Short mmCIF file of C-alpha atoms in Angstrom, two decimals:
data_model
loop_
_atom_site.label_atom_id
_atom_site.label_comp_id
_atom_site.label_asym_id
_atom_site.label_seq_id
_atom_site.Cartn_x
_atom_site.Cartn_y
_atom_site.Cartn_z
CA MET I 1 0.00 0.00 0.00
CA ASN I 2 1.15 3.54 -0.69
CA THR I 3 2.97 5.21 2.21
CA TYR I 4 0.80 8.30 1.96
CA ILE I 5 -2.34 6.16 2.29
CA TYR I 6 -0.91 4.79 5.55
CA LEU I 7 -0.22 8.35 6.66
CA LEU I 8 -3.79 9.44 5.90
CA ILE I 9 -5.14 6.39 7.75
CA ALA I 10 -2.91 7.25 10.73
CA VAL I 11 -4.11 10.84 10.75
CA ALA I 12 -7.75 9.77 10.40
CA PHE I 13 -7.41 7.49 13.43
CA GLU I 14 -5.66 10.29 15.34
CA ALA I 15 -8.50 12.68 14.48
CA PHE I 16 -11.02 10.04 15.57
CA GLY I 17 -9.16 9.54 18.85
CA SER I 18 -9.01 13.28 19.46
CA ALA I 19 -12.73 13.71 18.75
CA CYS I 20 -13.45 10.84 21.12
CA LEU I 21 -11.26 12.53 23.73
CA GLN I 22 -13.47 15.62 23.54
CA ALA I 23 -16.64 13.48 23.62
CA SER I 24 -15.40 11.35 26.53
CA ASN I 25 -15.93 14.27 28.93
CA GLN I 26 -12.61 13.64 30.73
CA PHE I 27 -13.02 9.84 30.44
CA THR I 28 -16.39 9.82 32.20
CA ARG I 29 -18.23 8.31 29.19
CA LEU I 30 -17.37 4.69 28.34
CA TRP I 31 -17.65 4.42 24.54
CA PRO I 32 -15.88 7.64 23.66
CA SER I 33 -13.17 6.70 26.19
CA ILE I 34 -12.69 3.36 24.43
CA GLY I 35 -12.57 5.25 21.13
CA VAL I 36 -9.65 7.32 22.44
CA PHE I 37 -7.52 4.22 22.99
CA VAL I 38 -8.61 2.51 19.76
CA GLY I 39 -8.06 5.68 17.72
CA PHE I 40 -4.64 6.55 19.10
CA GLY I 41 -3.49 2.91 19.15
CA ALA I 42 -4.34 2.44 15.48
CA ALA I 43 -2.88 5.86 14.63
CA PHE I 44 0.49 5.00 16.13
CA TYR I 45 0.51 1.60 14.43
CA PHE I 46 0.01 3.17 10.99
CA PHE I 47 2.48 5.94 11.90
CA THR I 48 5.17 3.29 12.41
CA LEU I 49 4.45 1.88 8.94
CA VAL I 50 5.02 5.31 7.42
CA LEU I 51 8.32 5.66 9.29
CA LYS I 52 9.66 2.64 7.39
CA VAL I 53 9.71 4.81 4.26
CA LEU I 54 9.67 8.51 5.19
CA PRO I 55 12.03 10.30 7.59
CA LEU I 56 10.69 11.16 11.05
CA GLY I 57 10.79 14.96 10.67
CA ILE I 58 8.84 14.99 7.42
CA THR I 59 6.41 12.34 8.64
CA TYR I 60 5.71 14.21 11.86
CA ALA I 61 5.31 17.54 10.06
CA LEU I 62 2.76 16.01 7.68
CA TRP I 63 1.01 14.12 10.51
CA SER I 64 0.75 17.30 12.60
CA GLY I 65 -0.36 19.57 9.79
CA ILE I 66 -2.96 17.26 8.30
CA GLY I 67 -4.14 16.35 11.80
CA MET I 68 -4.61 19.99 12.81
CA VAL I 69 -6.69 20.68 9.73
CA MET I 70 -8.81 17.56 10.30
CA ILE I 71 -9.31 18.27 14.01
CA ALA I 72 -10.30 21.89 13.31
CA GLY I 73 -12.89 20.57 10.85
CA ALA I 74 -14.11 17.91 13.27
CA GLY I 75 -14.38 20.48 16.06
CA TRP I 76 -16.50 22.68 13.81
CA VAL I 77 -18.76 19.89 12.50
CA LEU I 78 -19.13 17.75 15.65
CA PHE I 79 -18.81 20.23 18.50
CA GLY I 80 -19.80 23.58 17.02
CA GLN I 81 -16.35 25.09 17.62
CA LYS I 82 -15.77 28.09 15.40
CA LEU I 83 -12.62 29.59 13.89
CA ASP I 84 -12.17 33.34 13.52
CA PHE I 85 -10.47 35.05 10.59
CA TRP I 86 -6.98 34.48 11.99
CA GLY I 87 -7.81 30.84 12.66
CA PHE I 88 -8.63 30.39 8.98
CA ILE I 89 -5.42 32.20 8.03
CA GLY I 90 -3.44 29.83 10.28
CA ILE I 91 -5.14 26.74 8.84
CA SER I 92 -4.44 28.06 5.34
CA LEU I 93 -0.75 28.47 6.17
CA ILE I 94 -0.63 24.90 7.52
CA ILE I 95 -2.14 23.63 4.27
CA CYS I 96 0.44 25.67 2.32
CA GLY I 97 3.22 24.09 4.38
CA ILE I 98 1.92 20.60 3.64
CA LEU I 99 1.83 21.42 -0.07
CA VAL I 100 5.36 22.84 -0.05
CA ILE I 101 6.73 19.72 1.65
CA ASN I 102 4.99 17.37 -0.76
CA LEU I 103 5.38 19.29 -4.01
CA LEU I 104 8.71 21.08 -3.69
CA SER I 105 10.85 19.46 -1.02
CA LYS I 106 13.18 16.60 -1.79
CA SER I 107 13.27 15.78 1.95
CA ALA I 108 10.11 13.70 1.70
CA THR I 109 12.08 10.67 0.50
CA HIS I 110 14.70 8.44 2.12
#
């Protein structure tokens, strides 16, 4: 399977785990609490698969950037959390950074 597919799967599980963390109400709700451990466990498993191919710094930068964008979207859709103008500017800059790494940088390969 493509390394970037593994990375997207890892980030999706991390976003799921983070959303469950919010929904768990400080681990007082059972199913969201279980979702935290399942989400983060699966995320780290797929993260290790990506590290077999991509260097740690690039992998973590992509993981963090894509994750922040996904979590901001999940917070908006699931929990009604809003971003102001500067929040959108920041998210846009994160997306630009992800694009620069993937389209222009030669660091994204071993």
